[in-house]
Coordinates of C-alpha atoms in Angstrom, one line a residue:
X4 CA -2.8 4.2 5.1
X5 CA -3.3 7.0 7.8
X6 CA -1.5 9.0 10.8
X7 CA -3.0 8.9 14.1
X8 CA -1.6 11.0 17.1
X9 CA -2.6 11.6 20.8
X10 CA -1.7 12.4 23.9
X11 CA -2.7 12.4 28.0
X12 CA -0.7 14.8 30.5
X13 CA 0.0 17.9 32.1
X14 CA 0.8 20.1 29.4
X15 CA -1.1 22.2 26.6
X16 CA -0.4 19.7 24.3
X17 CA -2.3 21.6 20.8
X18 CA 1.5 21.9 19.4
X19 CA 2.8 18.9 20.5
X20 CA -0.1 17.4 18.2
X21 CA 0.1 19.1 15.0
X22 CA 3.5 18.5 15.1
X23 CA 3.1 14.8 15.5
X24 CA 0.8 14.8 12.2
X25 CA 3.0 16.9 10.1
X26 CA 5.7 14.6 11.0
X27 CA 3.1 11.5 9.7
X28 CA 2.1 13.4 6.8
X29 CA 3.9 10.7 5.0
X30 CA 0.9 8.5 5.7
X31 CA -1.3 10.7 4.1
X32 CA -2.0 14.6 3.7
X33 CA -5.8 14.7 1.8
X34 CA -7.4 16.0 5.0
X35 CA -6.4 16.1 8.7
X36 CA -8.6 16.7 12.0
X37 CA -8.2 16.9 15.9
X38 CA -10.7 15.8 18.7
X39 CA -9.5 17.8 21.9
X40 CA -10.8 17.6 25.6
X41 CA -12.5 20.7 26.9
X42 CA -14.5 22.0 29.8
X43 CA -17.5 21.0 28.2
X44 CA -16.9 17.6 26.8
X45 CA -14.9 16.7 23.3
X46 CA -14.9 19.4 20.3
X47 CA -13.8 18.3 17.0
X48 CA -12.3 20.0 14.4
X49 CA -11.4 19.4 10.7
X50 CA -10.0 20.7 7.6
X51 CA -9.5 19.0 3.6
X52 CA -6.0 18.7 2.7
X53 CA -2.4 19.1 4.7
X54 CA -2.2 19.4 8.1
X55 CA -1.6 23.1 7.7
X56 CA -5.0 23.8 6.9
X57 CA -6.1 22.2 10.5
X58 CA -3.6 24.1 11.9
X59 CA -5.2 27.4 10.8
X60 CA -8.1 25.9 12.3
X61 CA -6.6 25.5 15.7
X62 CA -4.6 28.6 16.0
X63 CA -8.1 30.7 14.8
X64 CA -10.2 28.9 17.5
X65 CA -7.3 29.2 20.2
X66 CA -7.4 25.6 21.3
X67 CA -6.0 24.4 24.4
X68 CA -6.1 20.8 25.8
X69 CA -4.4 18.1 27.8
X70 CA -6.0 15.5 26.3
X71 CA -6.5 15.3 22.6
X72 CA -6.4 12.3 19.4
X73 CA -5.8 13.7 16.0
X74 CA -5.4 11.7 12.4
X75 CA -4.0 13.0 9.2
X76 CA -6.1 10.9 6.2
X77 CA -5.4 8.7 3.0
X78 CA -8.7 8.1 1.7
X79 CA -9.6 4.5 1.3
X80 CA -13.5 4.5 2.1
X81 CA -15.1 8.0 0.7
X82 CA -13.6 10.6 -1.2
X83 CA -11.8 13.8 1.0
X84 CA -14.2 16.0 2.7
X85 CA -14.4 17.3 5.9
X86 CA -17.4 15.0 6.7
X87 CA -15.1 11.7 5.9
X88 CA -12.3 13.2 7.7
X89 CA -11.1 12.0 11.2
X90 CA -12.0 12.0 14.2
X91 CA -15.5 10.7 13.8
X92 CA -17.6 10.9 16.8
X93 CA -21.1 8.8 18.0
X94 CA -24.7 10.5 17.8
X95 CA -24.4 12.2 21.1
X96 CA -20.7 13.8 20.3
X97 CA -20.0 12.1 23.2
X98 CA -17.2 9.2 21.6
X99 CA -14.7 10.7 19.3
X100 CA -12.5 8.0 17.3
X101 CA -9.4 7.9 14.8
X102 CA -8.8 5.0 12.8
X103 CA -6.5 3.3 10.4
X104 CA -7.0 0.6 8.6
X105 CA -10.0 -1.4 7.4
X106 CA -12.6 -2.1 8.9
X107 CA -14.1 -5.1 6.8
X108 CA -17.4 -5.6 8.1
X109 CA -18.1 -2.0 8.6
X110 CA -21.1 -2.6 5.9
X111 CA -22.9 -5.3 8.6
X112 CA -22.5 -3.1 11.5
X113 CA -23.5 -0.4 9.9
X114 CA -26.9 -2.0 8.5
X115 CA -27.3 -3.5 12.7
X116 CA -26.6 0.1 14.4
X117 CA -28.8 1.8 11.9
X118 CA -31.4 -0.3 12.5
X119 CA -31.1 0.2 16.5
X120 CA -31.5 4.4 15.7
X121 CA -27.6 5.3 15.0
X122 CA -27.1 7.7 12.2
X123 CA -24.2 7.9 10.1
X124 CA -22.6 11.2 9.0
X125 CA -20.1 9.9 6.7
X126 CA -19.2 7.5 4.0
X127 CA -16.0 5.8 6.1
X128 CA -16.0 2.5 7.4
X129 CA -14.4 3.9 10.6
X130 CA -17.4 5.8 11.8
X131 CA -18.7 2.3 12.5
X132 CA -16.5 2.0 15.3
X133 CA -17.2 5.1 17.2
X134 CA -21.2 4.3 16.9
X135 CA -20.4 0.7 18.3
X136 CA -18.7 1.7 21.8
X137 CA -21.9 4.4 22.1
X138 CA -24.2 1.1 21.4
X139 CA -21.6 -0.6 24.2
X140 CA -21.7 1.9 26.5
X141 CA -26.1 1.6 27.0
X142 CA -24.6 -1.8 28.3
X143 CA -21.7 -0.4 31.0
X144 CA -20.8 2.4 32.0
X145 CA -17.0 1.8 32.3
X146 CA -15.2 3.5 29.1
X147 CA -12.6 0.8 28.6
X148 CA -15.3 -2.1 29.2
X149 CA -17.4 -0.8 26.4
X150 CA -14.4 0.0 24.1
X151 CA -12.9 -3.9 24.2
X152 CA -16.6 -4.7 23.8
X153 CA -16.7 -3.0 20.8
X154 CA -13.4 -4.2 19.4
X155 CA -14.2 -7.5 19.6
X156 CA -17.3 -7.1 17.1
X157 CA -14.6 -5.6 14.4
X158 CA -13.5 -7.6 11.5
X159 CA -9.8 -6.4 9.3
X160 CA -7.2 -4.1 10.4
X161 CA -7.0 -1.6 13.1
X162 CA -5.2 1.2 15.2
X163 CA -8.0 2.5 17.0
X164 CA -8.0 5.5 19.5
X165 CA -11.1 6.8 21.4
X166 CA -11.7 9.4 23.8
X167 CA -15.0 9.9 25.8
X168 CA -16.5 13.1 27.2
X169 CA -17.4 10.9 30.4
X170 CA -13.7 9.6 31.1
X171 CA -11.5 13.1 30.9
X172 CA -7.7 12.4 30.4
X173 CA -8.4 8.6 29.2
X174 CA -7.7 7.5 25.5
X175 CA -8.5 3.8 24.8
X176 CA -6.4 2.2 22.2
X177 CA -6.6 -1.3 20.2
X178 CA -4.4 -2.7 17.6
X179 CA -4.6 -5.1 14.7
X180 CA -2.6 -5.7 11.7
X181 CA -1.8 -1.6 11.3
X182 CA 1.3 0.1 13.6
X183 CA 0.5 1.8 16.9
X184 CA 3.2 3.1 19.5
X185 CA 3.1 4.7 22.8
X186 CA 5.7 7.3 23.9
X187 CA 6.2 7.8 27.7
X188 CA 6.8 10.9 29.3
X189 CA 6.9 12.0 32.8
X190 CA 3.2 12.2 33.9
X191 CA 2.3 11.9 30.3
X192 CA 1.8 9.3 27.5
X193 CA 1.9 9.8 23.5
X194 CA 0.4 8.2 20.9
X195 CA 1.2 7.5 17.5
X196 CA 1.3 5.5 14.3
X197 CA 5.1 6.1 14.4
X198 CA 7.6 7.1 16.4
X199 CA 8.6 10.2 15.0
X200 CA 5.4 11.8 15.9
X201 CA 6.7 12.1 19.5
X202 CA 10.8 11.6 19.0
X203 CA 11.3 15.2 20.2
X204 CA 9.4 14.8 23.3
X205 CA 10.7 11.0 24.4
X206 CA 13.0 8.3 23.0
X207 CA 10.6 5.8 25.6
X208 CA 8.5 3.9 23.4
X209 CA 6.2 0.9 23.9
X210 CA 5.4 -1.0 20.8
X211 CA 1.6 -2.7 20.8
X212 CA 1.2 -5.9 19.7
X213 CA -1.7 -7.3 17.8
X214 CA -4.7 -7.9 19.7
X215 CA -3.5 -5.5 22.4
X216 CA -5.8 -2.9 23.8
X217 CA -4.9 0.2 26.2
X218 CA -6.1 2.2 28.6
X219 CA -3.6 5.3 28.7
X220 CA -4.2 8.2 31.0
X221 CA -1.3 10.9 32.1
X222 CA 0.3 8.6 34.9
X223 CA -0.5 5.1 33.8
X224 CA -0.7 2.7 30.4
X225 CA -2.4 -0.6 31.4
X226 CA -2.2 -3.4 28.7
X227 CA -4.2 -6.3 28.2
X228 CA -5.0 -8.4 25.5
X229 CA -8.6 -9.4 24.2
X230 CA -9.3 -11.7 26.4
X231 CA -9.1 -9.4 29.4
X232 CA -5.7 -10.6 30.5
X233 CA -3.0 -7.9 31.8
X234 CA -0.1 -7.8 29.3
X235 CA 3.9 -6.5 29.9
X236 CA 5.5 -4.5 27.0
X237 CA 8.9 -3.5 26.8
X238 CA 10.0 0.1 27.5
X239 CA 12.4 0.8 24.0
X240 CA 14.9 3.5 24.1
X241 CA 15.0 4.8 20.8
X242 CA 18.2 5.7 19.4
X243 CA 17.4 7.5 15.9
X244 CA 17.8 11.3 15.5
X245 CA 14.7 12.8 14.4
X246 CA 15.2 13.4 11.0
X247 CA 16.3 9.8 10.5
X248 CA 12.8 8.6 12.5
X249 CA 10.9 10.5 9.6
X250 CA 11.6 7.5 7.2
X251 CA 11.4 5.0 9.9
X252 CA 15.2 4.4 10.4
X253 CA 15.9 4.0 6.8
X254 CA 18.7 6.3 5.3
X255 CA 16.1 7.2 2.2
X256 CA 12.1 6.8 1.3
X257 CA 12.5 4.8 -1.3
X258 CA 14.3 1.9 1.0
X259 CA 11.5 2.3 3.4
X260 CA 9.0 1.7 1.0
X261 CA 10.6 -1.1 -0.2
X262 CA 10.4 -2.5 3.2
X263 CA 6.5 -1.5 3.3
X264 CA 5.6 -4.0 0.8
X265 CA 4.8 -6.4 2.6
X266 CA 2.2 -4.3 4.6
X267 CA 1.2 -2.4 1.9
X268 CA 0.0 -6.0 -0.6
X269 CA -1.5 -7.1 3.1
X270 CA -3.6 -4.1 3.1
X271 CA -4.5 -4.2 -0.8
X272 CA -5.4 -7.8 -0.3
X273 CA -7.3 -7.7 2.7
X274 CA -9.7 -5.8 0.2
X275 CA -10.2 -8.1 -2.7
X276 CA -12.4 -11.3 -1.8
X277 CA -12.7 -14.2 -4.0
X278 CA -16.0 -12.7 -5.6
X279 CA -15.6 -10.3 -8.1
X280 CA -19.0 -8.4 -7.2
X281 CA -17.8 -7.8 -4.1
X282 CA -13.7 -7.4 -5.0
X283 CA -14.3 -4.8 -8.4
X284 CA -18.1 -4.3 -8.5
X285 CA -18.6 -6.4 -11.6
X286 CA -21.6 -8.8 -11.6
X287 CA -20.9 -12.2 -12.4
X288 CA -23.5 -11.8 -15.2
X289 CA -21.0 -8.9 -16.5
X290 CA -17.8 -10.3 -16.2
X291 CA -19.2 -13.6 -18.4
X292 CA -20.0 -10.8 -21.1
X293 CA -16.4 -9.6 -21.3
X294 CA -14.8 -10.6 -24.8
X295 CA -11.4 -9.1 -24.1
X296 CA -9.4 -6.2 -22.3
X297 CA -7.5 -3.2 -22.9
X298 CA -5.3 -2.4 -20.6
X299 CA -3.7 0.9 -20.6
X300 CA -0.9 2.9 -18.4
X301 CA 2.1 4.8 -18.5
X302 CA 5.8 3.9 -17.0
X303 CA 5.7 1.6 -14.3
X304 CA 2.1 0.9 -14.2
X305 CA 2.2 0.0 -18.1
X306 CA 4.5 -2.8 -16.7
X307 CA 2.1 -4.1 -14.3
X308 CA -0.5 -4.0 -17.1
X309 CA 2.3 -6.4 -19.1
X310 CA 2.4 -8.7 -16.0
X311 CA -1.5 -8.6 -16.2
X312 CA -1.8 -9.8 -19.8
X313 CA 0.3 -13.0 -19.5
X314 CA -1.7 -13.9 -16.3
X315 CA -5.0 -13.3 -17.8
X316 CA -4.5 -15.0 -21.0
X317 CA -3.2 -17.8 -19.5
X318 CA -5.7 -18.4 -16.4
X319 CA -9.1 -16.8 -18.6
X320 CA -7.7 -17.5 -21.9
X321 CA -9.2 -13.6 -23.0
X322 CA -7.2 -11.5 -25.6
X323 CA -5.3 -8.4 -23.7
X324 CA -4.0 -5.3 -25.3
X325 CA -1.9 -3.3 -23.5
X326 CA -0.4 -0.3 -24.7
X327 CA 1.1 3.3 -23.4
X328 CA -1.4 5.5 -22.8
X329 CA 0.4 8.4 -24.4
X330 CA 0.5 6.0 -27.8
X331 CA -3.3 4.7 -27.1
X332 CA -4.9 7.6 -26.7
X333 CA -3.5 9.1 -30.7
X334 CA -4.3 5.8 -32.2
X335 CA -7.6 5.5 -34.6
X336 CA -8.8 2.2 -32.8
X337 CA -11.2 -0.5 -33.9
X338 CA -12.8 -0.8 -30.3
X339 CA -14.4 -3.9 -29.9
X340 CA -17.7 -4.7 -28.3
X341 CA -17.8 -6.2 -25.3
X342 CA -14.2 -5.1 -24.3
X343 CA -13.4 -4.0 -21.0
X344 CA -11.1 -0.7 -20.4
X345 CA -8.7 -0.6 -17.2
X346 CA -6.7 2.1 -16.6
X347 CA -3.9 1.7 -13.9
X348 CA -2.7 5.0 -12.2
X349 CA -0.5 5.4 -8.9
X350 CA -1.9 8.9 -8.6
X351 CA -5.2 8.9 -10.9
X352 CA -4.5 12.2 -12.6
X353 CA -2.0 10.8 -15.1
X354 CA -2.9 12.7 -18.0
X355 CA -2.1 10.6 -21.0
X356 CA -3.9 7.8 -19.0
X357 CA -7.0 9.9 -18.3
X358 CA -6.9 10.9 -22.1
X359 CA -6.7 6.9 -23.5
X360 CA -9.5 6.3 -20.5
X361 CA -11.9 9.2 -22.1
X362 CA -11.5 8.1 -25.6
X363 CA -12.6 4.4 -24.5
X364 CA -15.8 5.8 -22.8
X365 CA -16.8 8.0 -25.8
X366 CA -16.7 4.5 -28.0
X367 CA -19.2 3.1 -25.4
X368 CA -16.3 0.8 -23.2
X369 CA -17.0 0.4 -19.2
X370 CA -13.4 1.5 -17.8
X371 CA -12.3 -0.3 -14.5
X372 CA -9.3 1.9 -12.7
X373 CA -6.7 0.6 -11.1
X374 CA -5.4 3.6 -8.4
X375 CA -3.8 5.0 -5.2
X376 CA -5.8 8.0 -4.5
X377 CA -9.8 8.2 -3.7
X378 CA -11.3 10.7 -5.4
X379 CA -8.8 11.3 -8.4
X380 CA -10.2 12.6 -11.6
X381 CA -9.2 8.6 -13.0
X382 CA -11.2 6.5 -10.9
X383 CA -14.3 9.6 -11.1
X384 CA -14.5 8.8 -15.0
X385 CA -14.5 5.1 -14.1
X386 CA -17.3 2.6 -13.8
X387 CA -15.7 0.4 -11.3
X388 CA -12.7 1.1 -9.0
X389 CA -10.2 -0.1 -7.1
X390 CA -7.8 1.4 -4.6
X391 CA -4.2 -0.3 -3.7
X392 CA -4.2 0.6 0.0
X393 CA -0.3 1.6 0.1
X394 CA -0.5 5.3 1.4
X395 CA 1.4 7.8 -0.4
X396 CA 4.8 7.4 -2.6
X397 CA 7.1 9.9 -0.8
X398 CA 10.1 8.5 -3.5
X399 CA 9.6 9.6 -6.6
X400 CA 10.2 5.5 -8.4
X401 CA 7.3 3.4 -7.3
X402 CA 7.6 0.3 -5.7
X403 CA 5.2 -0.3 -3.3
X404 CA 2.2 0.8 -5.9
X405 CA 3.5 -1.3 -8.6
X406 CA 3.4 -4.7 -6.4
X407 CA 0.4 -3.5 -5.1
X408 CA -1.1 -2.9 -8.9
X409 CA -0.2 -6.2 -9.5
X410 CA -1.7 -8.1 -6.7
X411 CA -5.0 -6.2 -7.4
X412 CA -4.7 -7.6 -11.4
X413 CA -3.5 -11.0 -10.4
X414 CA -6.7 -11.0 -8.3
X415 CA -9.1 -9.8 -11.0
X416 CA -7.1 -12.5 -14.0
X417 CA -8.4 -15.3 -11.1
X418 CA -11.8 -13.9 -10.4
X419 CA -12.2 -13.2 -14.3
X420 CA -11.3 -16.8 -15.0
X421 CA -13.3 -18.1 -12.6
X422 CA -16.4 -16.3 -14.1
X423 CA -15.6 -17.2 -17.7
X424 CA -15.3 -20.6 -16.7
X425 CA -11.9 -21.2 -17.9
X426 CA -10.4 -22.1 -14.3
X427 CA -12.4 -24.8 -12.3
X428 CA -13.3 -24.0 -8.6
X429 CA -10.6 -26.4 -7.0
X430 CA -7.9 -24.5 -9.0
X431 CA -9.3 -21.4 -8.7
X432 CA -9.6 -22.1 -4.4
X433 CA -5.6 -23.2 -4.5
X434 CA -4.3 -20.2 -6.4
X435 CA -6.3 -17.6 -4.5
X436 CA -5.3 -19.4 -1.3
X437 CA -1.9 -18.9 -2.5
X438 CA -2.1 -15.4 -3.8
X439 CA -2.9 -14.3 -0.2
X440 CA 0.0 -15.8 1.0
X441 CA 2.1 -13.4 -0.6
X442 CA 2.7 -10.9 2.0
X443 CA 4.7 -13.3 3.9
X444 CA 6.5 -14.3 0.9
X445 CA 7.5 -10.8 0.0
X446 CA 8.6 -10.3 4.0
X447 CA 10.3 -13.3 3.5
X448 CA 12.2 -12.2 -0.3
X449 CA 13.1 -9.0 1.8
X450 CA 15.4 -10.7 4.3
X451 CA 17.8 -11.1 1.8
X452 CA 18.4 -7.6 1.1
X453 CA 21.7 -8.0 2.4
X454 CA 22.8 -10.5 -0.3
X455 CA 21.3 -7.8 -2.9
X456 CA 23.3 -5.3 -1.2
X457 CA 26.9 -7.2 -1.5
X458 CA 25.6 -7.7 -5.7
X459 CA 25.2 -3.9 -5.7
X460 CA 29.1 -3.4 -4.6
X461 CA 30.2 -5.9 -7.0
X462 CA 28.6 -4.0 -10.0
X463 CA 28.0 -0.6 -9.1
X464 CA 31.0 0.8 -11.3
X465 CA 29.2 -0.6 -14.3
X466 CA 27.6 1.8 -16.5
X467 CA 25.4 -0.5 -18.7
X468 CA 23.3 -3.1 -17.1
X469 CA 20.8 -5.4 -19.2
X470 CA 17.7 -7.0 -17.6
X471 CA 16.4 -10.4 -19.3
X472 CA 13.2 -12.2 -18.7
X473 CA 10.7 -14.6 -20.2
X474 CA 6.5 -15.1 -20.3
X475 CA 5.3 -12.8 -17.2
X476 CA 8.8 -12.4 -15.6
X477 CA 9.8 -10.4 -18.7
X478 CA 7.8 -7.2 -18.0
X479 CA 10.0 -7.4 -14.8
X480 CA 13.1 -7.4 -16.7
X481 CA 11.6 -4.2 -17.9
X482 CA 10.6 -2.9 -14.4
X483 CA 14.0 -3.9 -13.2
X484 CA 15.9 -1.7 -16.3
X485 CA 13.2 1.4 -15.6
X486 CA 14.0 1.2 -11.9
X487 CA 17.6 1.4 -12.4
X488 CA 17.4 4.2 -15.0
X489 CA 15.1 6.2 -12.8
X490 CA 17.3 6.8 -9.6
X491 CA 21.1 6.0 -11.0
X492 CA 21.1 7.8 -14.5
X493 CA 22.6 4.8 -15.8
X494 CA 22.1 2.7 -18.9
X495 CA 19.8 -0.3 -18.3
X496 CA 17.5 -2.2 -21.1
X497 CA 15.2 -5.3 -20.7
X498 CA 14.6 -8.0 -23.0
X499 CA 12.6 -10.4 -23.6
X500 CA 14.8 -13.9 -23.3
X501 CA 14.8 -15.2 -26.4
X502 CA 15.3 -12.2 -28.3
X503 CA 18.9 -11.9 -26.5
X504 CA 20.4 -13.8 -29.9
X505 CA 18.6 -11.8 -32.2
X506 CA 20.8 -8.6 -31.7
X507 CA 20.9 -7.8 -28.1
X508 CA 23.7 -10.2 -27.5
X509 CA 26.4 -8.0 -29.8
X510 CA 26.6 -5.4 -26.7
X511 CA 27.7 -7.8 -24.0
X512 CA 31.2 -7.1 -23.0
X513 CA 33.3 -8.8 -20.4
X514 CA 31.7 -7.7 -16.9
X515 CA 28.4 -6.1 -18.0
X516 CA 26.1 -7.1 -15.5
X517 CA 23.1 -9.4 -16.9
X518 CA 20.5 -9.5 -14.0
X519 CA 18.3 -12.8 -15.6
X520 CA 14.6 -14.1 -14.2
X521 CA 14.2 -17.5 -14.2
X522 CA 11.3 -19.2 -12.6
X523 CA 11.0 -22.9 -12.6
X524 CA 8.3 -23.1 -15.3
X525 CA 7.9 -24.3 -19.2
X526 CA 10.4 -22.0 -19.6
X527 CA 12.8 -22.5 -17.1
X528 CA 15.8 -24.5 -19.2
X529 CA 15.3 -22.5 -22.2
X530 CA 16.0 -19.0 -19.5
X531 CA 19.1 -20.6 -18.6
X532 CA 20.1 -21.7 -22.2
X533 CA 20.0 -17.8 -22.3
X534 CA 22.3 -17.2 -19.4
X535 CA 24.8 -19.5 -20.6
X536 CA 24.9 -17.6 -23.7
X537 CA 25.6 -14.5 -21.9
X538 CA 27.9 -15.9 -19.5
X539 CA 30.1 -17.3 -22.2
X540 CA 30.3 -14.1 -23.8
X541 CA 32.0 -12.6 -20.2
X542 CA 28.8 -11.3 -18.6
X543 CA 28.6 -10.5 -14.8
X544 CA 25.3 -12.7 -14.4
X545 CA 22.6 -12.3 -11.5
X546 CA 20.1 -15.4 -11.9
X547 CA 17.0 -14.6 -9.3
X548 CA 14.9 -17.8 -9.3
X549 CA 12.3 -19.3 -6.9
X550 CA 14.3 -22.9 -7.2
X551 CA 17.7 -23.9 -5.4
X552 CA 20.5 -23.2 -8.3
X553 CA 24.0 -22.3 -7.1
X554 CA 24.9 -18.8 -7.0
X555 CA 21.4 -17.6 -7.5
X556 CA 19.1 -14.7 -5.7
X557 CA 16.2 -17.4 -4.7
X558 CA 13.1 -16.1 -3.8
X559 CA 10.2 -18.2 -1.9
X560 CA 8.7 -20.8 -4.5
X561 CA 5.6 -20.0 -5.9
X562 CA 4.0 -20.4 -9.3
X563 CA 5.4 -18.5 -12.3
X564 CA 2.9 -16.3 -13.0
X565 CA 2.9 -15.2 -9.3
X566 CA 7.0 -14.9 -9.4
X567 CA 7.0 -11.4 -10.8
X568 CA 5.5 -10.2 -7.7
X569 CA 8.7 -11.6 -5.7
X570 CA 10.9 -11.3 -8.2
X571 CA 10.6 -7.4 -8.6
X572 CA 12.0 -7.0 -4.8
X573 CA 15.5 -8.0 -5.5
X574 CA 15.5 -5.8 -8.7
X575 CA 13.9 -2.9 -6.5
X576 CA 16.9 -3.1 -4.2
X577 CA 19.7 -3.8 -6.5
X578 CA 18.9 -0.5 -7.9
X579 CA 18.4 1.1 -4.8
X580 CA 22.1 0.2 -3.4
X581 CA 23.8 0.9 -6.8
X582 CA 22.4 4.3 -6.9
X583 CA 23.1 4.5 -3.1
X584 CA 26.7 3.6 -3.9
X585 CA 26.9 6.0 -6.4
X586 CA 25.4 8.6 -4.3
X587 CA 22.5 9.9 -6.5
X588 CA 19.4 11.9 -4.9
X589 CA 17.5 9.0 -4.6
X590 CA 14.1 9.7 -3.6
X591 CA 13.7 13.1 -5.8
X592 CA 15.9 11.9 -9.0
X593 CA 16.7 14.7 -11.3
X594 CA 14.1 15.4 -14.4
X595 CA 11.4 13.1 -12.6
X596 CA 7.9 14.2 -11.1
X597 CA 5.7 11.7 -9.0
X598 CA 2.5 12.4 -11.1
X599 CA 2.5 13.2 -14.6
X600 CA -0.3 15.6 -15.2
X601 CA 0.7 17.2 -18.2
X602 CA 1.3 15.5 -21.8

């Protein structure tokens, strides 16, 4: 998840570009760069870190230009560095590109282009697009036609923009599964990943659709499909004010990030083929030697690990120990030989998790990290790393990182089960097909947001909440309680459904909200029994299920081990709406920080 900005027109656009990048820093902030036209051709400036660092270079160089493309990066391929920063260029320095997304066939393209003499300067997948355009320009001089030919050879997701030395004032763009919008001005056009980047200059926006290619000049915007047929796209008048627009029109970053989850999980799942070597870097032979797993994390990531325990033990038949890192690192553990250590961390800098990982490494264990930040300390200390491709989370309370972590862990569970021989190929293929459909199911779940908002209005005055779940849904009860505590400052507890009668039922009072997770499965009837027990004590029952049930919140049907990734969405929404109704500071709750880098 990165931010793209562009401009072509009659103005000196440097201030426009820098301001646009700053408004898109929520999409990425580990490096930034700009490619701008000047008298001699195209020049590029890049800087590691926030956009302010790039701005200093631009000011020092007294840059002026009427056509430029720029990028603020959230690293996915290659650590944050000047070489890996966008824009990237071809061998001659005549073509410059910026890219958001994942080019799935970049390795294949890189090998092919290298065999033809192309020299690559970065570790990124994106650079392949610049060299591909260069190669197409050898066949035809028309920049847009060469660009279109190159785009047809790309597989994956992309928002792509390119400029060319011999086509001054022209920006070519393409969109597939990554956002890209064009702003229409008077004798000028803007380009961005999101409207806030240009809203101070124009409120007229053209939203590109998947498969669109566009040629933008100061006087025209021509849009075509991949077959070369000209397309007509509506010019929308945006009524947001600039402050609201930074959040995409949402009141808070948290609710925006909840609604980001279909795209975040889609981007993450796109990097997880049904192949343990390609997805996790673990060879099939090494996977077959794994005898058990330690999963260690903190907070929300710990709940993702707990879910994984149920899924891995069910499908792979391997023992799994899950523990909070702050406890694990101080225990005297008799580490089991041939066990794999898995560290789960959004930031990759969580001090407790890093210490636990180092203990496991010293004991001779191999380590896999699941993280959202490329090049972070935990990933550097690990033998294998898988990234969640959900971009920065601005809100302290984690939402989209959690569902992306669950996606990675579910993929791991299925892949390790296949290699261990505990899951037949036909069953694996069926489950993986269902797994890849998760983003659309999350999108369907979000359509019921107004139902959750209505429920929140009915319970938000309560000062205590109970969450219940069984099997793989039990950790989601814990996560639902945590999410509510984090941002509402109210008492909330999660329990295993079968434990409610072993003590906790004593605190059930008339009108107390009890959220019960009841997926259709082998424990469905037992969970309904727990619901009846609390209902008989006067609780205000909110049931989340994947099967028709009167009065319940129903998410799309899927198997009960995938249910958690859908069921958590209504719980996130409930926490958000309750907190908003109580007037809390949702994105920056008291006493909390996004990354806990100290004990």
